[in-house]
C-alpha atoms as an extended CHARMM CRD file, in Angstrom:
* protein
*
       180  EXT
         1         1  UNK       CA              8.6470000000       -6.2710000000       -8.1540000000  PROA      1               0.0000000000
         2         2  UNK       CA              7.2330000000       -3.7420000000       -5.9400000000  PROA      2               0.0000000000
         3         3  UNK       CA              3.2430000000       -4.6590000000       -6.8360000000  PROA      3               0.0000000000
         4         4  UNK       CA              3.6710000000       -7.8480000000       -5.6850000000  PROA      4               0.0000000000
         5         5  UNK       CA              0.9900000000       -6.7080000000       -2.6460000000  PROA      5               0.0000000000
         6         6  UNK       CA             -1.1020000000       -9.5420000000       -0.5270000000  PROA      6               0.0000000000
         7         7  UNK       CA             -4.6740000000       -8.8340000000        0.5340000000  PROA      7               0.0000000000
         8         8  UNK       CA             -5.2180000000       -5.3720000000        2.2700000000  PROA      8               0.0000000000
         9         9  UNK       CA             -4.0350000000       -4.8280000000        5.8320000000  PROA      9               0.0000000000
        10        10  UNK       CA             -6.3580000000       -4.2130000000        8.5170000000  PROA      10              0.0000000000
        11        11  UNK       CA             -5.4430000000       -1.0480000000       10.0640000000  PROA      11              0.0000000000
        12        12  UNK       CA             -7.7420000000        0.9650000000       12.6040000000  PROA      12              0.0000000000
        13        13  UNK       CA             -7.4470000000        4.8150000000       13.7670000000  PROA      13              0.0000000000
        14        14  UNK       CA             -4.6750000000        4.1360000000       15.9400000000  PROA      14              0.0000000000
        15        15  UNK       CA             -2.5080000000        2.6820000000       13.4780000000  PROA      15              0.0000000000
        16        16  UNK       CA             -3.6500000000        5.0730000000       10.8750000000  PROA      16              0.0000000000
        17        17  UNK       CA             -2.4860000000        7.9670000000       13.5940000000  PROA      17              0.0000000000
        18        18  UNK       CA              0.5910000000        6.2470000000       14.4270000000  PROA      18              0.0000000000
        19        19  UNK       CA              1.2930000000        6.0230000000       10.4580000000  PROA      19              0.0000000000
        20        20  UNK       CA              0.6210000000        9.7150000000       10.2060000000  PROA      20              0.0000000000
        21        21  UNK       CA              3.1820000000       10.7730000000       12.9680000000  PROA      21              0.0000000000
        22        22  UNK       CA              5.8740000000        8.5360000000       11.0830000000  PROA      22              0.0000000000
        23        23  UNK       CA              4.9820000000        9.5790000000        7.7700000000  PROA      23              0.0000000000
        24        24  UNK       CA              5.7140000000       13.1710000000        8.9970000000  PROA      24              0.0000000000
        25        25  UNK       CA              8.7870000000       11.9540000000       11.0530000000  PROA      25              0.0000000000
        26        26  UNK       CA             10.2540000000        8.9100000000       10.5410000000  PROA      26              0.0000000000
        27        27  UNK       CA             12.4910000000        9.9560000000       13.6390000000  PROA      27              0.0000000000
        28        28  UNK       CA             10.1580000000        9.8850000000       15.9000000000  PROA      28              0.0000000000
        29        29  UNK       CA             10.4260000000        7.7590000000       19.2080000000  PROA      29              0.0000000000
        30        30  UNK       CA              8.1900000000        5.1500000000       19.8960000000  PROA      30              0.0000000000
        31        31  UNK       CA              7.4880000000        7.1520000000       23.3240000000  PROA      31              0.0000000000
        32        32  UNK       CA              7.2240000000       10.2080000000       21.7020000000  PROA      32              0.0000000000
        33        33  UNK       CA              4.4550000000        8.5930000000       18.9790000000  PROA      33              0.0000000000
        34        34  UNK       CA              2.8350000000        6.8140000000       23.0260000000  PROA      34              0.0000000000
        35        35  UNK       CA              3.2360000000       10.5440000000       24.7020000000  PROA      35              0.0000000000
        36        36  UNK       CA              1.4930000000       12.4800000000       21.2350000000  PROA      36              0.0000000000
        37        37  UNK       CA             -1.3940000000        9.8250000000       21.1820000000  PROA      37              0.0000000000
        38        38  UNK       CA             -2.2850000000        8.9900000000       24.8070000000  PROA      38              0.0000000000
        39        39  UNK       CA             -1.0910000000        5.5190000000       24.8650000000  PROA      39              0.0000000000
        40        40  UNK       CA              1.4740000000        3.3810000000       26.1490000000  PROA      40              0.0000000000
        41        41  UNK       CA              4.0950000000        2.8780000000       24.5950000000  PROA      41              0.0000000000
        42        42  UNK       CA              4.3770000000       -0.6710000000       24.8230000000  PROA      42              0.0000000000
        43        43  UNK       CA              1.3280000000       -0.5580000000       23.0910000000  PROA      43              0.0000000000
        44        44  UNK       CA              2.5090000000        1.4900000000       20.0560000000  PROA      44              0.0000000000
        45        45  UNK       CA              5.4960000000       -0.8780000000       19.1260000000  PROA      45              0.0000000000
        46        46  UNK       CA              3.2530000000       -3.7730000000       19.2680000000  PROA      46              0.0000000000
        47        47  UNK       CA              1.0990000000       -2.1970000000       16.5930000000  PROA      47              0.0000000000
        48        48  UNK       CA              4.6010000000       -0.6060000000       14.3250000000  PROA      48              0.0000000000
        49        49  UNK       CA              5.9190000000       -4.1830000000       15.1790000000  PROA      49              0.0000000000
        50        50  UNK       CA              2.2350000000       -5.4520000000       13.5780000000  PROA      50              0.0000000000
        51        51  UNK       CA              2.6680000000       -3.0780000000       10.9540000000  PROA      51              0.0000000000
        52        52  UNK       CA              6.0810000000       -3.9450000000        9.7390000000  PROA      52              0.0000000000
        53        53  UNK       CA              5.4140000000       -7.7320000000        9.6630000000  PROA      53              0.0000000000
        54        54  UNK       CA              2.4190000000       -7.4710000000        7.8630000000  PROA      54              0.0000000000
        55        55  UNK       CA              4.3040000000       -4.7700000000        5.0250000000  PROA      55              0.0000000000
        56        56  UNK       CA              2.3000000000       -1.4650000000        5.6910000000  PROA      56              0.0000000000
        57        57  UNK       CA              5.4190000000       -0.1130000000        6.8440000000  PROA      57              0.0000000000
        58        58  UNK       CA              7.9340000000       -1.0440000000        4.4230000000  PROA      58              0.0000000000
        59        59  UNK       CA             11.0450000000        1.0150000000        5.8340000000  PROA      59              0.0000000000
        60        60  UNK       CA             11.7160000000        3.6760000000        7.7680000000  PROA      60              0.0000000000
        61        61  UNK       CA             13.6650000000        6.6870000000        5.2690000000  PROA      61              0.0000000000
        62        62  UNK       CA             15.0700000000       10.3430000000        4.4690000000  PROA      62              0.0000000000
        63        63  UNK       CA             13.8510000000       12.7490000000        2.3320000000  PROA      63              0.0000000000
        64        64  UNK       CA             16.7540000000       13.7050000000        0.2790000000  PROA      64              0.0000000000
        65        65  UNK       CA             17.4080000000       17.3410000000       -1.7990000000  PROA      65              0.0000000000
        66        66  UNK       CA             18.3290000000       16.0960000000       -5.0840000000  PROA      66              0.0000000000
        67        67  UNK       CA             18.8740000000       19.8890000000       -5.9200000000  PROA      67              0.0000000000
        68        68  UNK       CA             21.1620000000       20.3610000000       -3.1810000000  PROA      68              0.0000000000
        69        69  UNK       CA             23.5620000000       16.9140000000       -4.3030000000  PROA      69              0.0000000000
        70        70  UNK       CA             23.5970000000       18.6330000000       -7.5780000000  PROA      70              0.0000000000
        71        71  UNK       CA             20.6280000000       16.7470000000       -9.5500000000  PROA      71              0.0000000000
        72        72  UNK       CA             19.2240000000       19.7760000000      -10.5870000000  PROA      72              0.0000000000
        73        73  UNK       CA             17.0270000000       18.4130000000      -13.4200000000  PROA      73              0.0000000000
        74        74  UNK       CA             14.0010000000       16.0780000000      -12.6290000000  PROA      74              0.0000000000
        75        75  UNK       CA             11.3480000000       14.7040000000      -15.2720000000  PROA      75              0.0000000000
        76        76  UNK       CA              9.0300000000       12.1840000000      -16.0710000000  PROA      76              0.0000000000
        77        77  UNK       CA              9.9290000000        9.8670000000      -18.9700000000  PROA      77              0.0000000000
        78        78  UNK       CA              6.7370000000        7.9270000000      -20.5700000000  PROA      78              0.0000000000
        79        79  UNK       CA              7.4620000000        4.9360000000      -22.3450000000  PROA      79              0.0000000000
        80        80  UNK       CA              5.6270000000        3.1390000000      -25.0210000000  PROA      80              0.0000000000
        81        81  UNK       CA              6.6290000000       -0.4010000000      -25.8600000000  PROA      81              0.0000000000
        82        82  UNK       CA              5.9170000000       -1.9440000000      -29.5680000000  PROA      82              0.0000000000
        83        83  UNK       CA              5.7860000000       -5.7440000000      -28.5490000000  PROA      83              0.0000000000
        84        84  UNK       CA              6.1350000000       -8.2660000000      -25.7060000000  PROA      84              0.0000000000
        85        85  UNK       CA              8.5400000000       -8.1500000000      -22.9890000000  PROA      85              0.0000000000
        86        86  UNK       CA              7.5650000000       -5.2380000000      -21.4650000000  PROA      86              0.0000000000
        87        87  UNK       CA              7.8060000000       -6.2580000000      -17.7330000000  PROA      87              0.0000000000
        88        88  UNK       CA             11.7650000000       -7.4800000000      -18.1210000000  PROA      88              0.0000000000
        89        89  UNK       CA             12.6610000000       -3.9840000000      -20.2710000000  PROA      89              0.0000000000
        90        90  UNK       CA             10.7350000000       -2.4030000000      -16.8910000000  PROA      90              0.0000000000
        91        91  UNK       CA             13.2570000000       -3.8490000000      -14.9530000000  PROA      91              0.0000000000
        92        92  UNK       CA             16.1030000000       -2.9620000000      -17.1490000000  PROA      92              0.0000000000
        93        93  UNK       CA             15.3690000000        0.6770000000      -17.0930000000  PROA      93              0.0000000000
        94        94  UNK       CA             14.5250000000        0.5430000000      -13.5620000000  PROA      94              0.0000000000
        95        95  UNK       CA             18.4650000000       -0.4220000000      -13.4570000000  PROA      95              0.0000000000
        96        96  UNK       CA             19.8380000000        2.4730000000      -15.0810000000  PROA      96              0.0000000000
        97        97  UNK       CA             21.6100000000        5.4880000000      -12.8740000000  PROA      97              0.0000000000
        98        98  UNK       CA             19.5760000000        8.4420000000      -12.5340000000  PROA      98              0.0000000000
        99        99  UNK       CA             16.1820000000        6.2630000000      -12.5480000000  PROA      99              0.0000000000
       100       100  UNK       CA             14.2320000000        6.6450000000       -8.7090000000  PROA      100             0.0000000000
       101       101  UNK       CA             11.0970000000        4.4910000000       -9.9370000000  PROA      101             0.0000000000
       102       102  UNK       CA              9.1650000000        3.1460000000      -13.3000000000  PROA      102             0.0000000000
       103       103  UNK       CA              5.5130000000        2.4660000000      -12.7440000000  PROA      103             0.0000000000
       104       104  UNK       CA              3.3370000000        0.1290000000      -15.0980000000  PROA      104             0.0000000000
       105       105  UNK       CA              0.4920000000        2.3750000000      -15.8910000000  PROA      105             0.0000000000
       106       106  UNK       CA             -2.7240000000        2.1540000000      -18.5210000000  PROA      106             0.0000000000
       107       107  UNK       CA             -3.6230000000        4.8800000000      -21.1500000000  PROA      107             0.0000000000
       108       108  UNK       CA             -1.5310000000        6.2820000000      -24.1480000000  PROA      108             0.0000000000
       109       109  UNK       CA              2.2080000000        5.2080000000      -22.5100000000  PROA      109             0.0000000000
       110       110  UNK       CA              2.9340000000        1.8730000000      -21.2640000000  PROA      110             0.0000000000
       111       111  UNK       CA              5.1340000000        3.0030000000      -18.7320000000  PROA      111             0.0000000000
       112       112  UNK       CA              6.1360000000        6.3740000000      -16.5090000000  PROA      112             0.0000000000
       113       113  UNK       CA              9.7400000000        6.0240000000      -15.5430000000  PROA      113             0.0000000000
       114       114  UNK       CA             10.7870000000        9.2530000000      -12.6350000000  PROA      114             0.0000000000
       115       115  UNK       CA             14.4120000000       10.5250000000      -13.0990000000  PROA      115             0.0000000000
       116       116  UNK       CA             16.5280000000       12.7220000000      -11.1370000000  PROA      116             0.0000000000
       117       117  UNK       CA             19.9730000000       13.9720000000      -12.8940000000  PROA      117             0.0000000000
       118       118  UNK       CA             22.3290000000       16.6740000000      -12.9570000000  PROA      118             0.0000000000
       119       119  UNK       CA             21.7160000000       18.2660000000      -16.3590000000  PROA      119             0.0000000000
       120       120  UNK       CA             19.8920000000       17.9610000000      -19.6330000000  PROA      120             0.0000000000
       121       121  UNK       CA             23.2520000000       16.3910000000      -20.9440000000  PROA      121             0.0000000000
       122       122  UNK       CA             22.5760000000       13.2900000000      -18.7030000000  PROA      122             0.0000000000
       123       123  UNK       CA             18.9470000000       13.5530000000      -19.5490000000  PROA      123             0.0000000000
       124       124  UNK       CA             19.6710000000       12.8420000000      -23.0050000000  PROA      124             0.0000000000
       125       125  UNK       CA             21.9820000000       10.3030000000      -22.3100000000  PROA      125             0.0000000000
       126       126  UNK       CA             19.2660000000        8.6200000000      -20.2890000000  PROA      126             0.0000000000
       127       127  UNK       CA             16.2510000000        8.9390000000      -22.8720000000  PROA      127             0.0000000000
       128       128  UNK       CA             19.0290000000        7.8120000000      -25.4490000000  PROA      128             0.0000000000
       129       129  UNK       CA             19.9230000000        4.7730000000      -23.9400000000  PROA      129             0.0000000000
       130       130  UNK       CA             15.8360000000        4.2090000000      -23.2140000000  PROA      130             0.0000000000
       131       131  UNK       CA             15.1350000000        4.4240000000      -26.4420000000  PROA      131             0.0000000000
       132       132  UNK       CA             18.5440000000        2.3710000000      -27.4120000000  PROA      132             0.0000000000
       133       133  UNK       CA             16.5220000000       -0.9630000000      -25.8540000000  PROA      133             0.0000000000
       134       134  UNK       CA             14.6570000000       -3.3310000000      -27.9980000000  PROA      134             0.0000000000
       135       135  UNK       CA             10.8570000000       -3.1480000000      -27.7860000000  PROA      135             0.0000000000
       136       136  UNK       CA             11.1510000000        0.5440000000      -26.9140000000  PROA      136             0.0000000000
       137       137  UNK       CA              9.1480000000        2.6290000000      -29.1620000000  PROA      137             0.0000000000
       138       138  UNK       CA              8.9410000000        6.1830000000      -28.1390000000  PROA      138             0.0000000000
       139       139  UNK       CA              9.3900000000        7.8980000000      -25.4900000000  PROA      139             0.0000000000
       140       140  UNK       CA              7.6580000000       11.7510000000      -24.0030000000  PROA      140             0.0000000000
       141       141  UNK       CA              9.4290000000       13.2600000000      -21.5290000000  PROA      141             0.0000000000
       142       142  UNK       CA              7.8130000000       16.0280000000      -19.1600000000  PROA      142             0.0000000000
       143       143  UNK       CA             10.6030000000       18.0580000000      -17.3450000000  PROA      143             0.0000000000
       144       144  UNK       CA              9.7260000000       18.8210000000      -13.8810000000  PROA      144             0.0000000000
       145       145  UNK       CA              9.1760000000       23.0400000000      -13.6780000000  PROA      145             0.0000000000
       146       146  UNK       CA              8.2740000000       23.3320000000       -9.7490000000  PROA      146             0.0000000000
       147       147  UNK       CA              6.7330000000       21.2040000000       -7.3180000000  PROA      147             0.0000000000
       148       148  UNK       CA              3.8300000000       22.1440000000       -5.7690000000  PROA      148             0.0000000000
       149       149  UNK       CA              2.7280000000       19.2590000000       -3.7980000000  PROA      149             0.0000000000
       150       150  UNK       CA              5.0080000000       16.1890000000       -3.2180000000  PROA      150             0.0000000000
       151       151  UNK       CA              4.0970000000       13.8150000000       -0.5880000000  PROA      151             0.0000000000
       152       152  UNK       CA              5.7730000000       10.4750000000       -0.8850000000  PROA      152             0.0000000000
       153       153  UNK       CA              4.6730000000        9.1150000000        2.3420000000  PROA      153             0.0000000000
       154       154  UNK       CA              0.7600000000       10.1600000000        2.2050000000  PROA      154             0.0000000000
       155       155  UNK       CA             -1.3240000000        8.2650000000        4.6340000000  PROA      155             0.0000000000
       156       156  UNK       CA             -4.9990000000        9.7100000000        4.1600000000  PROA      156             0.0000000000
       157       157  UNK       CA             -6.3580000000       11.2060000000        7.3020000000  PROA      157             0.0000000000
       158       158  UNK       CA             -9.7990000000        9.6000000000        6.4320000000  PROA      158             0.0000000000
       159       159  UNK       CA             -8.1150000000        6.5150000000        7.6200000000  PROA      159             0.0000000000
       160       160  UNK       CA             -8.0500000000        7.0960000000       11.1180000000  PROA      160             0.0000000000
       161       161  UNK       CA            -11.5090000000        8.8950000000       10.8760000000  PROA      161             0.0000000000
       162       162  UNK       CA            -13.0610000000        5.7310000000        9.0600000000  PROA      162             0.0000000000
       163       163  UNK       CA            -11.8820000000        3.8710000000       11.7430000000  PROA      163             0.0000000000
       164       164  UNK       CA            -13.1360000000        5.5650000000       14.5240000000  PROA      164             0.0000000000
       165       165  UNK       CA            -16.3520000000        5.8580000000       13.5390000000  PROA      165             0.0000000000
       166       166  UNK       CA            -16.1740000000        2.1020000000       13.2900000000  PROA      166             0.0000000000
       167       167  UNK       CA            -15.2120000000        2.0950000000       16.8420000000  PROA      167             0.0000000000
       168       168  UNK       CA            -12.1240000000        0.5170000000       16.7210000000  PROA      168             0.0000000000
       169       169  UNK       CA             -9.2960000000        3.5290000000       17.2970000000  PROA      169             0.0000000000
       170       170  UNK       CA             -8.5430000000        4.3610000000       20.8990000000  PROA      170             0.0000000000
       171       171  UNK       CA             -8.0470000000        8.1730000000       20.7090000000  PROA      171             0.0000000000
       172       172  UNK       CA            -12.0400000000        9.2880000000       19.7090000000  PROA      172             0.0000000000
       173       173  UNK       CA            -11.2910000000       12.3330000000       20.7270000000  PROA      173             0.0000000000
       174       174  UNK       CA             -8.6520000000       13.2140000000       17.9640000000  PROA      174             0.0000000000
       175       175  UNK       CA            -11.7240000000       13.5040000000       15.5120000000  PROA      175             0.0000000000
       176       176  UNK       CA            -13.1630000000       16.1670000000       15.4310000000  PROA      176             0.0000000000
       177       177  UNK       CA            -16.3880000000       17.4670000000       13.4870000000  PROA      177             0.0000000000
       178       178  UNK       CA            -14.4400000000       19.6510000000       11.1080000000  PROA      178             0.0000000000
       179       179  UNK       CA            -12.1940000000       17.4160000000        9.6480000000  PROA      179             0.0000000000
       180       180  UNK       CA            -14.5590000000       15.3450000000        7.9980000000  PROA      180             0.0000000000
């Protein structure tokens, strides 16, 4: 499972910075990331290396079109369970075609499942075979009208301002009074 997280990483401005750059471009070079920040860049793929071992970075990836492979319908299926075995039905809808993640949240729904398919037919054949599984009582689904922020890789800029303040980035002069 994806929440199984251990304690929180230490990260300082620097990282932060160099987690912004890939977050924007995952392409980028480590002497590119060196050449934007004012570092070496011996000294940047020590801290990605860092990074990677301790799970802050957990891949490197592409953002994909789903509209332009033909998945032209995207929505957000909440699912309530009646009893028990919640966490294994999770992972049997996280199984199904068409389903990019299910999160275990609180509040009215037990669970928030994101799909991407081509039309409502498959939509219906999804929510169908959802609501086909034991323990599955109802589900709400929200069809996805426009998008008018999505940011999948978000790394909070007050990251590498909180650390800088503590003293422990390298690039001070990145901050500046404005942007905080």
């Amino acid at each position: 499972m994806l929440n199984d997280r251990s304690a929180r990483a230490a990260i300082d401005g620097l990282d932060a910075e160099i987690l912004r750059l890939l977050s924007e471009d995952a392409r980028l070079s480590l002497n590119e990331i060196a050449r934007r920040l004012g570092v070496s860049p011996a000294t940047v793929a020590v801290r990605v290396r860092r990074m990677e071992r301790e799970g802050v970075i957990r891949g490197y990836t592409v953002k994909v079109d789903h509209e332009k492979l033909g998945l032209g319908i995207e929505a957000f299926v909440e699912v309530t369970f009646s009893r028990g075995m919640l966490l294994e039905t999770e992972e049997r809808i996280a199984r199904l075609p068409g389903v990019v993640a299910v999160y275990d949240v609180t509040g009215e729904c037990d669970a928030i499942v994101h799909v991407v398919v081509r039309d409502k037919r498959e939509l219906s054949n999804l929510i169908k075979t959802i609501l086909a599984m034991p323990f599955v009582e109802r589900t709400v689904t929200k069809v996805v009208l426009n998008k008018v922020k999505e940011e999948l890789t978000y790394v909070p800029r007050s990251l590498a301002v909180e650390g800088r303040r503590r003293g422990r980035g390298r690039r001070a002069s990145h901050a500046s009074p404005a942007s905080d």
